[in-house]
Amino acid sequence: MSKAGLWFKMLASVDEKQRYNPELQKRSLENREQKQQDFENFVNKLKEYSKSDKPIWAAAAEDEARIKVNNAEEQRRIAAEIQKRRDEIKRHSISPE
């Protein structure tokens, strides 16, 4: 490559760096810690799955199913608590004082 071509390539890359949108850069920096944490969680899950005798995808599927069941149970518990509070409010608002 000629010297002129190298100069052109260098100036083009410098120009690209200068035009990086400051808002995108700010957002990227704000989300950096969360992305790093998500990646660490992902790697830790893979390490956990690899300790099993089962294939990683089978262990992951079992873990996802377990999480789904736990979430469903938690949702039912929350719904029951909300209904209990509604009934209590209704009972207090209907009864004369």
Coordinates of C-alpha atoms in Angstrom, one line a residue:
M1 CA 0.0 0.0 0.0
S2 CA 1.3 3.5 -0.8
K3 CA 2.0 6.1 1.8
A4 CA -0.9 8.1 0.5
G5 CA -3.2 5.1 1.1
L6 CA -1.9 4.7 4.6
W7 CA -2.5 8.4 5.4
F8 CA -6.0 8.2 4.0
K9 CA -6.8 5.1 6.1
M10 CA -5.4 6.7 9.2
L11 CA -7.3 9.9 8.7
A12 CA -10.5 8.0 8.0
S13 CA -10.2 6.0 11.3
V14 CA -9.5 9.2 13.3
D15 CA -12.5 10.9 11.7
E16 CA -14.7 7.9 12.7
K17 CA -13.6 8.1 16.3
Q18 CA -14.4 11.8 16.4
R19 CA -17.9 11.3 15.1
Y20 CA -18.9 8.8 17.7
N21 CA -22.2 10.0 19.1
P22 CA -21.7 11.3 22.7
E23 CA -25.1 10.1 23.8
L24 CA -24.4 6.6 22.6
Q25 CA -21.0 6.7 24.3
K26 CA -22.6 7.9 27.6
R27 CA -25.3 5.2 27.4
S28 CA -22.7 2.6 26.7
L29 CA -20.6 3.6 29.7
E30 CA -23.7 3.6 31.9
N31 CA -24.7 0.1 30.8
R32 CA -21.1 -1.3 31.1
E33 CA -21.4 -2.6 34.7
Q34 CA -24.7 -4.2 34.1
K35 CA -23.4 -5.9 30.9
Q36 CA -20.3 -7.1 32.8
Q37 CA -22.5 -8.5 35.6
D38 CA -24.8 -10.3 33.1
F39 CA -21.8 -11.8 31.4
E40 CA -20.3 -13.0 34.7
N41 CA -23.7 -14.5 35.7
F42 CA -23.8 -16.3 32.3
V43 CA -20.3 -17.7 32.8
N44 CA -21.0 -18.8 36.3
K45 CA -24.2 -20.6 35.2
L46 CA -22.2 -22.4 32.5
K47 CA -19.6 -23.5 35.0
E48 CA -22.4 -24.7 37.3
Y49 CA -24.1 -26.6 34.4
S50 CA -20.8 -28.1 33.3
K51 CA -20.3 -29.7 36.8
S52 CA -23.4 -31.9 36.1
D53 CA -23.2 -35.3 34.5
K54 CA -25.8 -34.2 32.0
P55 CA -25.1 -32.1 28.9
I56 CA -25.0 -28.4 29.5
W57 CA -28.2 -27.7 27.5
A58 CA -30.1 -30.4 29.5
A59 CA -28.9 -28.9 32.8
A60 CA -29.8 -25.4 31.6
A61 CA -33.3 -26.6 30.6
E62 CA -33.8 -28.1 34.0
D63 CA -32.7 -24.9 35.7
E64 CA -35.0 -22.8 33.5
A65 CA -37.9 -25.1 34.4
R66 CA -37.1 -24.9 38.1
I67 CA -37.0 -21.1 37.9
K68 CA -40.3 -21.0 36.0
V69 CA -42.0 -23.1 38.6
N70 CA -40.6 -20.9 41.4
N71 CA -41.8 -17.8 39.6
A72 CA -45.2 -19.2 39.1
E73 CA -45.5 -20.1 42.8
E74 CA -44.3 -16.6 43.7
Q75 CA -46.9 -15.1 41.4
R76 CA -49.7 -17.2 43.0
R77 CA -48.6 -16.2 46.5
I78 CA -48.5 -12.5 45.5
A79 CA -52.0 -12.8 43.9
A80 CA -53.4 -14.5 47.0
E81 CA -51.9 -11.7 49.2
I82 CA -53.4 -9.0 46.9
Q83 CA -56.8 -10.7 47.0
K84 CA -56.6 -11.0 50.8
R85 CA -55.9 -7.3 51.1
R86 CA -58.8 -6.4 48.7
D87 CA -61.2 -8.5 50.7
E88 CA -60.0 -6.9 53.9
I89 CA -60.4 -3.4 52.5
K90 CA -63.9 -4.4 51.2
R91 CA -64.9 -5.8 54.6
H92 CA -63.8 -2.6 56.3
S93 CA -65.5 -0.3 53.8
I94 CA -68.8 -2.2 54.0
S95 CA -69.1 -2.6 57.8
P96 CA -70.6 0.5 59.6
E97 CA -68.5 2.1 62.3

